[in-house]
Amino acid sequence: MVDATHTRFTANDRSYFSIIKKEIRRKAEEAGFDKKRLADLDLVVSEMTSNLHKYAVDGEILAGSFRDGDNHYIELISIDNGPGMVSPQKMMEDGVSTSNTLGMGLGSIKRLSDKFDIYSMKEWGTVVLSRIYKNNIATKSEAAARLDVRPLVIAMPGQKKSGDGSYYKITEQYFKLLVADGLGHGEEANHAVNEAVHAFRSCPYHSPSDMIKYIHQSIRGTRGMVGTVVVYDFEKKAWRVAGVGNITTRMSNFLDIKNLMSHNGIIGLNIPNTINDQEVSIDSYHQVTLCSDGIKARWEWSKFAGINRCDLSIQAAAIYKEFARQTDDMSVVMAKINLR
C-alpha cells in the first residue's frame, strides 16, 4: 500500500525523545534488523535528538523504511532551523563542538551509518542524513547503479494517512515514475492514489500521456487526483513527461533548470482530450524533481549553495524544510540518472 514514505517526529521536547527512539526502532524490527543493527540505530537516533536539543531551533526527524534489492534500510533525516555551521565536516571530528559540550554527535552518527551526508548554512540550519542497512553493507543494487530515486512523502500534520503518494518501477529499458496527489487529504485521497498506483503497475504503455489516460479510466469512482508520470528510456537516453494538475516538475543539471507544464484537469474526473508528452534529452538534464502542492510552487535551487554535491534525500529535505506549507500532505520526489 502506498502511503507516506517518512514519519515526522518533532524534537523540541526532550521528554518525547524516548518515544521517538521506540517508534523508529519499531520500523527496523518490522524489517527484521538484528540486535547489533538495532543498537546502532538506537545510538544514531539518540545522537540526533541530543544534537537537536543542544544546538537546534525547531528540530525534527524524518524516518522511513525502504528496500534496496534484497536489503532493507532505515533512512533518518534530521532537520533544524539554525544556527547552522560554516564547516560541517570539521564538526564531525570527535571533540569538536559548537557549544561547551563534547562534539561527539556527528562523528558517531557518521561511523554508525552505512550512508551519511550533511548540509548546513550559517543562519539557515542543518540537514543530516543517515541510512542504516539491515545487512550492514550498503552495496548498490543493479537498479541503483543506473539511477538514484529518493521519495520524500509526509502526511499532513494530524493525519494518519497521506493523500500524496509515489511509485516507480525499473525495467531493462525504462524507468517509470508516478507522483500523485489525491484531492483533499486523509483516507479517501489515499484510496484514490492507491488505485492509481495499482493501475500504473499494470499499465502496458510506455508513453506518459497514454499512462495517464489509462490511470484516468481506472480510477473513475474515486474522488480523483492530480498526477505526473515520468518515463526515462535508457536506450534512447531521453526523458518523457506528462502531467495533469498542479504537480510541479523541474528538470535540472544545476547549471540550468527547465520547468515543465502540466495540463489542467483532475485524473479520474475530467482530463483534456489531448495530452502530449514533453521530451527532454539526458544531454541537457539528468535530474528531475517533482513536488505536490504541499510544497510552495516557487521553490528554487539558487537558495541552496553547493547542495548539488549532496545526496538526493538531503536535497529533497532542504526543499521540504524551506518550502513546505505544513497545511497539506507534502511530497518532494527526486530522480537522477547516473551518467557513465
mmCIF file of N, CA and C in Angstrom, residues 208-317:
data_model
loop_
_atom_site.group_PDB
_atom_site.id
_atom_site.type_symbol
_atom_site.label_atom_id
_atom_site.label_comp_id
_atom_site.label_asym_id
_atom_site.label_seq_id
_atom_site.Cartn_x
_atom_site.Cartn_y
_atom_site.Cartn_z
ATOM 1 N N PRO A 208 4.059 8.503 -21.220
ATOM 2 C CA PRO A 208 3.428 9.083 -20.032
ATOM 3 C C PRO A 208 1.993 9.541 -20.260
ATOM 4 N N SER A 209 1.709 10.152 -21.415
ATOM 5 C CA SER A 209 0.343 10.608 -21.670
ATOM 6 C C SER A 209 -0.622 9.434 -21.790
ATOM 7 N N ASP A 210 -0.198 8.356 -22.440
ATOM 8 C CA ASP A 210 -1.043 7.163 -22.528
ATOM 9 C C ASP A 210 -1.241 6.534 -21.151
ATOM 10 N N MET A 211 -0.222 6.586 -20.328
ATOM 11 C CA MET A 211 -0.332 6.030 -18.979
ATOM 12 C C MET A 211 -1.314 6.836 -18.135
ATOM 13 N N ILE A 212 -1.294 8.148 -18.278
ATOM 14 C CA ILE A 212 -2.243 8.984 -17.545
ATOM 15 C C ILE A 212 -3.675 8.689 -17.986
ATOM 16 N N LYS A 213 -3.887 8.525 -19.290
ATOM 17 C CA LYS A 213 -5.228 8.188 -19.781
ATOM 18 C C LYS A 213 -5.683 6.835 -19.238
ATOM 19 N N TYR A 214 -4.764 5.889 -19.162
ATOM 20 C CA TYR A 214 -5.072 4.558 -18.622
ATOM 21 C C TYR A 214 -5.448 4.663 -17.141
ATOM 22 N N ILE A 215 -4.679 5.435 -16.390
ATOM 23 C CA ILE A 215 -4.979 5.629 -14.967
ATOM 24 C C ILE A 215 -6.316 6.335 -14.799
ATOM 25 N N HIS A 216 -6.572 7.331 -15.638
ATOM 26 C CA HIS A 216 -7.825 8.093 -15.576
ATOM 27 C C HIS A 216 -9.040 7.177 -15.664
ATOM 28 N N GLN A 217 -9.019 6.263 -16.619
ATOM 29 C CA GLN A 217 -10.140 5.337 -16.767
ATOM 30 C C GLN A 217 -10.228 4.366 -15.591
ATOM 31 N N SER A 218 -9.089 4.043 -15.013
ATOM 32 C CA SER A 218 -9.042 3.025 -13.957
ATOM 33 C C SER A 218 -9.509 3.540 -12.605
ATOM 34 N N ILE A 219 -9.440 4.860 -12.374
ATOM 35 C CA ILE A 219 -9.770 5.362 -11.031
ATOM 36 C C ILE A 219 -11.070 6.162 -11.012
ATOM 37 N N ARG A 220 -11.866 6.043 -12.074
ATOM 38 C CA ARG A 220 -13.202 6.647 -12.024
ATOM 39 C C ARG A 220 -13.972 6.019 -10.867
ATOM 40 N N GLY A 221 -14.677 6.824 -10.135
ATOM 41 C CA GLY A 221 -15.363 6.327 -8.945
ATOM 42 C C GLY A 221 -14.649 6.718 -7.669
ATOM 43 N N THR A 222 -13.379 7.103 -7.775
ATOM 44 C CA THR A 222 -12.671 7.674 -6.628
ATOM 45 C C THR A 222 -12.884 9.184 -6.646
ATOM 46 N N ARG A 223 -12.351 9.869 -5.661
ATOM 47 C CA ARG A 223 -12.504 11.327 -5.644
ATOM 48 C C ARG A 223 -11.578 12.018 -6.641
ATOM 49 N N GLY A 224 -10.662 11.253 -7.255
ATOM 50 C CA GLY A 224 -9.773 11.810 -8.259
ATOM 51 C C GLY A 224 -8.471 12.327 -7.673
ATOM 52 N N MET A 225 -7.583 12.741 -8.568
ATOM 53 C CA MET A 225 -6.259 13.178 -8.135
ATOM 54 C C MET A 225 -5.608 13.996 -9.235
ATOM 55 N N VAL A 226 -4.534 14.666 -8.880
ATOM 56 C CA VAL A 226 -3.625 15.229 -9.873
ATOM 57 C C VAL A 226 -2.378 14.357 -9.867
ATOM 58 N N GLY A 227 -1.671 14.344 -10.988
ATOM 59 C CA GLY A 227 -0.501 13.469 -11.033
ATOM 60 C C GLY A 227 0.371 13.730 -12.241
ATOM 61 N N THR A 228 1.610 13.307 -12.126
ATOM 62 C CA THR A 228 2.579 13.405 -13.216
ATOM 63 C C THR A 228 3.284 12.069 -13.381
ATOM 64 N N VAL A 229 3.465 11.666 -14.628
ATOM 65 C CA VAL A 229 4.208 10.446 -14.953
ATOM 66 C C VAL A 229 5.497 10.846 -15.666
ATOM 67 N N VAL A 230 6.600 10.285 -15.194
ATOM 68 C CA VAL A 230 7.914 10.497 -15.803
ATOM 69 C C VAL A 230 8.426 9.151 -16.301
ATOM 70 N N VAL A 231 8.893 9.109 -17.537
ATOM 71 C CA VAL A 231 9.491 7.891 -18.102
ATOM 72 C C VAL A 231 10.879 8.238 -18.628
ATOM 73 N N TYR A 232 11.867 7.455 -18.220
ATOM 74 C CA TYR A 232 13.205 7.602 -18.807
ATOM 75 C C TYR A 232 13.515 6.357 -19.619
ATOM 76 N N ASP A 233 13.910 6.559 -20.876
ATOM 77 C CA ASP A 233 14.250 5.469 -21.788
ATOM 78 C C ASP A 233 15.774 5.326 -21.804
ATOM 79 N N PHE A 234 16.273 4.214 -21.251
ATOM 80 C CA PHE A 234 17.720 4.016 -21.157
ATOM 81 C C PHE A 234 18.371 3.840 -22.527
ATOM 82 N N GLU A 235 17.620 3.334 -23.500
ATOM 83 C CA GLU A 235 18.178 3.149 -24.841
ATOM 84 C C GLU A 235 18.240 4.466 -25.609
ATOM 85 N N LYS A 236 17.151 5.219 -25.566
ATOM 86 C CA LYS A 236 17.109 6.493 -26.290
ATOM 87 C C LYS A 236 17.759 7.633 -25.512
ATOM 88 N N LYS A 237 18.023 7.384 -24.214
ATOM 89 C CA LYS A 237 18.634 8.386 -23.340
ATOM 90 C C LYS A 237 17.830 9.684 -23.341
ATOM 91 N N ALA A 238 16.541 9.519 -23.054
ATOM 92 C CA ALA A 238 15.645 10.673 -23.072
ATOM 93 C C ALA A 238 14.560 10.513 -22.016
ATOM 94 N N TRP A 239 14.167 11.657 -21.432
ATOM 95 C CA TRP A 239 13.025 11.722 -20.526
ATOM 96 C C TRP A 239 11.769 12.032 -21.329
ATOM 97 N N ARG A 240 10.650 11.489 -20.871
ATOM 98 C CA ARG A 240 9.344 11.927 -21.353
ATOM 99 C C ARG A 240 8.457 12.147 -20.141
ATOM 100 N N VAL A 241 7.709 13.242 -20.169
ATOM 101 C CA VAL A 241 6.923 13.643 -19.004
ATOM 102 C C VAL A 241 5.549 14.113 -19.455
ATOM 103 N N ALA A 242 4.521 13.757 -18.676
ATOM 104 C CA ALA A 242 3.175 14.293 -18.876
ATOM 105 C C ALA A 242 2.500 14.388 -17.519
ATOM 106 N N GLY A 243 1.733 15.454 -17.325
ATOM 107 C CA GLY A 243 1.062 15.632 -16.046
ATOM 108 C C GLY A 243 -0.273 16.321 -16.194
ATOM 109 N N VAL A 244 -1.158 16.063 -15.232
ATOM 110 C CA VAL A 244 -2.449 16.742 -15.139
ATOM 111 C C VAL A 244 -2.574 17.292 -13.724
ATOM 112 N N GLY A 245 -2.776 18.602 -13.614
ATOM 113 C CA GLY A 245 -2.903 19.209 -12.299
ATOM 114 C C GLY A 245 -1.611 19.853 -11.834
ATOM 115 N N ASN A 246 -1.591 20.200 -10.542
ATOM 116 C CA ASN A 246 -0.543 21.091 -10.044
ATOM 117 C C ASN A 246 0.612 20.378 -9.337
ATOM 118 N N ILE A 247 1.135 19.320 -9.945
ATOM 119 C CA ILE A 247 2.418 18.771 -9.518
ATOM 120 C C ILE A 247 3.513 19.588 -10.209
ATOM 121 N N THR A 248 4.393 20.196 -9.439
ATOM 122 C CA THR A 248 5.495 20.972 -10.009
ATOM 123 C C THR A 248 6.600 20.031 -10.466
ATOM 124 N N THR A 249 7.026 20.168 -11.721
ATOM 125 C CA THR A 249 8.058 19.291 -12.288
ATOM 126 C C THR A 249 9.183 20.138 -12.855
ATOM 127 N N ARG A 250 10.402 19.879 -12.375
ATOM 128 C CA ARG A 250 11.559 20.643 -12.842
ATOM 129 C C ARG A 250 12.708 19.710 -13.182
ATOM 130 N N MET A 251 13.236 19.877 -14.382
ATOM 131 C CA MET A 251 14.447 19.189 -14.799
ATOM 132 C C MET A 251 15.637 20.076 -14.448
ATOM 133 N N SER A 252 16.762 19.467 -14.106
ATOM 134 C CA SER A 252 17.913 20.286 -13.734
ATOM 135 C C SER A 252 19.219 19.568 -14.012
ATOM 136 N N ASN A 253 20.251 20.380 -14.158
ATOM 137 C CA ASN A 253 21.624 19.888 -14.171
ATOM 138 C C ASN A 253 22.495 20.763 -13.278
ATOM 139 N N PHE A 254 21.825 21.637 -12.504
ATOM 140 C CA PHE A 254 22.415 22.577 -11.558
ATOM 141 C C PHE A 254 23.217 23.689 -12.228
ATOM 142 N N LEU A 255 23.238 23.700 -13.546
ATOM 143 C CA LEU A 255 23.673 24.872 -14.283
ATOM 144 C C LEU A 255 22.467 25.538 -14.921
ATOM 145 N N ASP A 256 21.432 24.735 -15.128
ATOM 146 C CA ASP A 256 20.231 25.219 -15.789
ATOM 147 C C ASP A 256 19.035 24.444 -15.245
ATOM 148 N N ILE A 257 17.875 25.069 -15.268
ATOM 149 C CA ILE A 257 16.639 24.456 -14.779
ATOM 150 C C ILE A 257 15.560 24.636 -15.834
ATOM 151 N N LYS A 258 14.778 23.592 -16.061
ATOM 152 C CA LYS A 258 13.684 23.642 -17.033
ATOM 153 C C LYS A 258 12.391 23.272 -16.325
ATOM 154 N N ASN A 259 11.425 24.181 -16.327
ATOM 155 C CA ASN A 259 10.109 23.917 -15.755
ATOM 156 C C ASN A 259 9.212 23.287 -16.812
ATOM 157 N N LEU A 260 8.559 22.186 -16.451
ATOM 158 C CA LEU A 260 7.639 21.517 -17.371
ATOM 159 C C LEU A 260 6.202 21.808 -16.953
ATOM 160 N N MET A 261 5.377 22.116 -17.921
ATOM 161 C CA MET A 261 3.993 22.489 -17.653
ATOM 162 C C MET A 261 3.088 21.264 -17.654
ATOM 163 N N SER A 262 2.064 21.307 -16.793
ATOM 164 C CA SER A 262 1.052 20.256 -16.751
ATOM 165 C C SER A 262 -0.230 20.738 -17.416
ATOM 166 N N HIS A 263 -1.097 19.777 -17.738
ATOM 167 C CA HIS A 263 -2.408 20.098 -18.293
ATOM 168 C C HIS A 263 -3.398 20.350 -17.154
ATOM 169 N N ASN A 264 -4.416 21.147 -17.423
ATOM 170 C CA ASN A 264 -5.486 21.349 -16.449
ATOM 171 C C ASN A 264 -6.373 20.113 -16.387
ATOM 172 N N GLY A 265 -6.969 19.872 -15.224
ATOM 173 C CA GLY A 265 -7.894 18.756 -15.089
ATOM 174 C C GLY A 265 -7.694 17.989 -13.806
ATOM 175 N N ILE A 266 -8.498 16.948 -13.650
ATOM 176 C CA ILE A 266 -8.426 16.048 -12.494
ATOM 177 C C ILE A 266 -8.477 14.621 -13.019
ATOM 178 N N ILE A 267 -7.436 13.868 -12.788
ATOM 179 C CA ILE A 267 -7.391 12.475 -13.237
ATOM 180 C C ILE A 267 -8.451 11.676 -12.478
ATOM 181 N N GLY A 268 -9.271 10.951 -13.222
ATOM 182 C CA GLY A 268 -10.376 10.211 -12.623
ATOM 183 C C GLY A 268 -11.699 10.932 -12.728
ATOM 184 N N LEU A 269 -11.668 12.227 -13.031
ATOM 185 C CA LEU A 269 -12.892 13.016 -13.177
ATOM 186 C C LEU A 269 -12.962 13.659 -14.558
ATOM 187 N N ASN A 270 -12.015 14.534 -14.873
ATOM 188 C CA ASN A 270 -12.008 15.156 -16.196
ATOM 189 C C ASN A 270 -10.585 15.536 -16.584
ATOM 190 N N ILE A 271 -10.169 15.068 -17.754
ATOM 191 C CA ILE A 271 -8.856 15.418 -18.285
ATOM 192 C C ILE A 271 -9.021 15.883 -19.727
ATOM 193 N N PRO A 272 -8.072 16.633 -20.278
ATOM 194 C CA PRO A 272 -8.187 17.103 -21.665
ATOM 195 C C PRO A 272 -8.225 15.935 -22.656
ATOM 196 N N ASN A 273 -8.863 16.156 -23.780
ATOM 197 C CA ASN A 273 -8.891 15.130 -24.828
ATOM 198 C C ASN A 273 -7.502 14.884 -25.400
ATOM 199 N N THR A 274 -6.697 15.938 -25.416
ATOM 200 C CA THR A 274 -5.336 15.821 -25.950
ATOM 201 C C THR A 274 -4.320 16.076 -24.847
ATOM 202 N N ILE A 275 -3.492 15.082 -24.585
ATOM 203 C CA ILE A 275 -2.383 15.219 -23.639
ATOM 204 C C ILE A 275 -1.112 14.805 -24.362
ATOM 205 N N ASN A 276 -0.119 15.654 -24.332
ATOM 206 C CA ASN A 276 1.117 15.389 -25.058
ATOM 207 C C ASN A 276 2.284 15.136 -24.112
ATOM 208 N N ASP A 277 3.183 14.258 -24.535
ATOM 209 C CA ASP A 277 4.423 14.049 -23.801
ATOM 210 C C ASP A 277 5.379 15.209 -24.070
ATOM 211 N N GLN A 278 6.143 15.575 -23.067
ATOM 212 C CA GLN A 278 7.248 16.511 -23.235
ATOM 213 C C GLN A 278 8.542 15.710 -23.163
ATOM 214 N N GLU A 279 9.387 15.820 -24.171
ATOM 215 C CA GLU A 279 10.613 15.022 -24.229
ATOM 216 C C GLU A 279 11.831 15.899 -23.966
ATOM 217 N N VAL A 280 12.731 15.378 -23.133
ATOM 218 C CA VAL A 280 13.943 16.105 -22.757
ATOM 219 C C VAL A 280 15.120 15.147 -22.847
ATOM 220 N N SER A 281 16.185 15.557 -23.512
ATOM 221 C CA SER A 281 17.367 14.712 -23.668
ATOM 222 C C SER A 281 18.185 14.665 -22.384
ATOM 223 N N ILE A 282 18.781 13.509 -22.108
ATOM 224 C CA ILE A 282 19.660 13.379 -20.952
ATOM 225 C C ILE A 282 20.886 14.269 -21.104
ATOM 226 N N ASP A 283 21.239 14.623 -22.336
ATOM 227 C CA ASP A 283 22.381 15.514 -22.565
ATOM 228 C C ASP A 283 22.137 16.901 -21.981
ATOM 229 N N SER A 284 20.866 17.252 -21.829
ATOM 230 C CA SER A 284 20.513 18.568 -21.298
ATOM 231 C C SER A 284 20.237 18.537 -19.801
ATOM 232 N N TYR A 285 19.531 17.517 -19.344
ATOM 233 C CA TYR A 285 19.127 17.448 -17.935
ATOM 234 C C TYR A 285 19.163 15.998 -17.459
ATOM 235 N N HIS A 286 19.835 15.755 -16.335
ATOM 236 C CA HIS A 286 19.955 14.387 -15.835
ATOM 237 C C HIS A 286 19.181 14.161 -14.547
ATOM 238 N N GLN A 287 18.505 15.193 -14.046
ATOM 239 C CA GLN A 287 17.804 15.074 -12.770
ATOM 240 C C GLN A 287 16.422 15.701 -12.868
ATOM 241 N N VAL A 288 15.449 15.076 -12.189
ATOM 242 C CA VAL A 288 14.091 15.605 -12.169
ATOM 243 C C VAL A 288 13.611 15.686 -10.725
ATOM 244 N N THR A 289 12.879 16.757 -10.417
ATOM 245 C CA THR A 289 12.299 16.961 -9.091
ATOM 246 C C THR A 289 10.818 17.242 -9.254
ATOM 247 N N LEU A 290 9.990 16.501 -8.509
ATOM 248 C CA LEU A 290 8.540 16.680 -8.560
ATOM 249 C C LEU A 290 8.029 16.995 -7.158
ATOM 250 N N CYS A 291 7.174 18.010 -7.060
ATOM 251 C CA CYS A 291 6.628 18.427 -5.768
ATOM 252 C C CYS A 291 5.112 18.565 -5.860
ATOM 253 N N SER A 292 4.421 18.090 -4.837
ATOM 254 C CA SER A 292 2.980 18.311 -4.750
ATOM 255 C C SER A 292 2.728 19.737 -4.275
ATOM 256 N N ASP A 293 1.442 20.124 -4.206
ATOM 257 C CA ASP A 293 1.149 21.496 -3.801
ATOM 258 C C ASP A 293 1.276 21.708 -2.303
ATOM 259 N N GLY A 294 1.686 20.674 -1.564
ATOM 260 C CA GLY A 294 2.074 20.875 -0.169
ATOM 261 C C GLY A 294 3.414 21.573 -0.051
ATOM 262 N N ILE A 295 4.106 21.716 -1.189
ATOM 263 C CA ILE A 295 5.358 22.472 -1.288
ATOM 264 C C ILE A 295 5.079 23.727 -2.111
ATOM 265 N N LYS A 296 5.506 24.870 -1.636
ATOM 266 C CA LYS A 296 5.273 26.116 -2.367
ATOM 267 C C LYS A 296 5.862 26.023 -3.770
ATOM 268 N N ALA A 297 5.102 26.462 -4.745
ATOM 269 C CA ALA A 297 5.488 26.272 -6.144
ATOM 270 C C ALA A 297 6.724 27.067 -6.530
ATOM 271 N N ARG A 298 7.039 28.113 -5.797
ATOM 272 C CA ARG A 298 8.152 28.986 -6.181
ATOM 273 C C ARG A 298 9.474 28.593 -5.521
ATOM 274 N N TRP A 299 9.613 27.319 -5.167
ATOM 275 C CA TRP A 299 10.900 26.884 -4.612
ATOM 276 C C TRP A 299 11.982 26.995 -5.689
ATOM 277 N N GLU A 300 13.223 27.191 -5.244
ATOM 278 C CA GLU A 300 14.313 27.378 -6.201
ATOM 279 C C GLU A 300 15.621 26.840 -5.635
ATOM 280 N N TRP A 301 16.448 26.276 -6.543
ATOM 281 C CA TRP A 301 17.732 25.701 -6.148
ATOM 282 C C TRP A 301 18.734 26.763 -5.746
ATOM 283 N N SER A 302 18.612 27.973 -6.269
ATOM 284 C CA SER A 302 19.621 29.001 -6.020
ATOM 285 C C SER A 302 19.753 29.350 -4.541
ATOM 286 N N LYS A 303 18.757 28.986 -3.759
ATOM 287 C CA LYS A 303 18.801 29.273 -2.324
ATOM 288 C C LYS A 303 19.794 28.380 -1.592
ATOM 289 N N PHE A 304 20.165 27.239 -2.213
ATOM 290 C CA PHE A 304 20.976 26.236 -1.524
ATOM 291 C C PHE A 304 22.338 26.090 -2.210
ATOM 292 N N ALA A 305 23.268 26.937 -1.842
ATOM 293 C CA ALA A 305 24.591 26.928 -2.473
ATOM 294 C C ALA A 305 25.298 25.596 -2.245
ATOM 295 N N GLY A 306 25.752 24.973 -3.340
ATOM 296 C CA GLY A 306 26.551 23.757 -3.252
ATOM 297 C C GLY A 306 25.798 22.488 -2.932
ATOM 298 N N ILE A 307 24.471 22.542 -2.859
ATOM 299 C CA ILE A 307 23.718 21.358 -2.442
ATOM 300 C C ILE A 307 23.696 20.275 -3.519
ATOM 301 N N ASN A 308 24.061 20.617 -4.748
ATOM 302 C CA ASN A 308 24.082 19.611 -5.814
ATOM 303 C C ASN A 308 25.095 18.506 -5.543
ATOM 304 N N ARG A 309 26.040 18.744 -4.636
ATOM 305 C CA ARG A 309 27.017 17.713 -4.281
ATOM 306 C C ARG A 309 26.470 16.731 -3.256
ATOM 307 N N CYS A 310 25.296 17.005 -2.732
ATOM 308 C CA CYS A 310 24.726 16.189 -1.657
ATOM 309 C C CYS A 310 23.814 15.091 -2.200
ATOM 310 N N ASP A 311 23.552 14.111 -1.346
ATOM 311 C CA ASP A 311 22.609 13.041 -1.632
ATOM 312 C C ASP A 311 21.233 13.625 -1.967
ATOM 313 N N LEU A 312 20.492 12.937 -2.821
ATOM 314 C CA LEU A 312 19.166 13.428 -3.213
ATOM 315 C C LEU A 312 18.232 13.600 -2.022
ATOM 316 N N SER A 313 18.355 12.750 -1.011
ATOM 317 C CA SER A 313 17.493 12.893 0.170
ATOM 318 C C SER A 313 17.784 14.190 0.919
ATOM 319 N N ILE A 314 19.049 14.603 0.948
ATOM 320 C CA ILE A 314 19.400 15.894 1.539
ATOM 321 C C ILE A 314 18.766 17.020 0.727
ATOM 322 N N GLN A 315 18.854 16.918 -0.589
ATOM 323 C CA GLN A 315 18.271 17.942 -1.455
ATOM 324 C C GLN A 315 16.759 18.031 -1.255
ATOM 325 N N ALA A 316 16.095 16.874 -1.215
ATOM 326 C CA ALA A 316 14.642 16.857 -1.019
ATOM 327 C C ALA A 316 14.273 17.435 0.342
ATOM 328 N N ALA A 317 15.045 17.082 1.374
ATOM 329 C CA ALA A 317 14.765 17.576 2.725
ATOM 330 C C ALA A 317 14.960 19.084 2.819
#
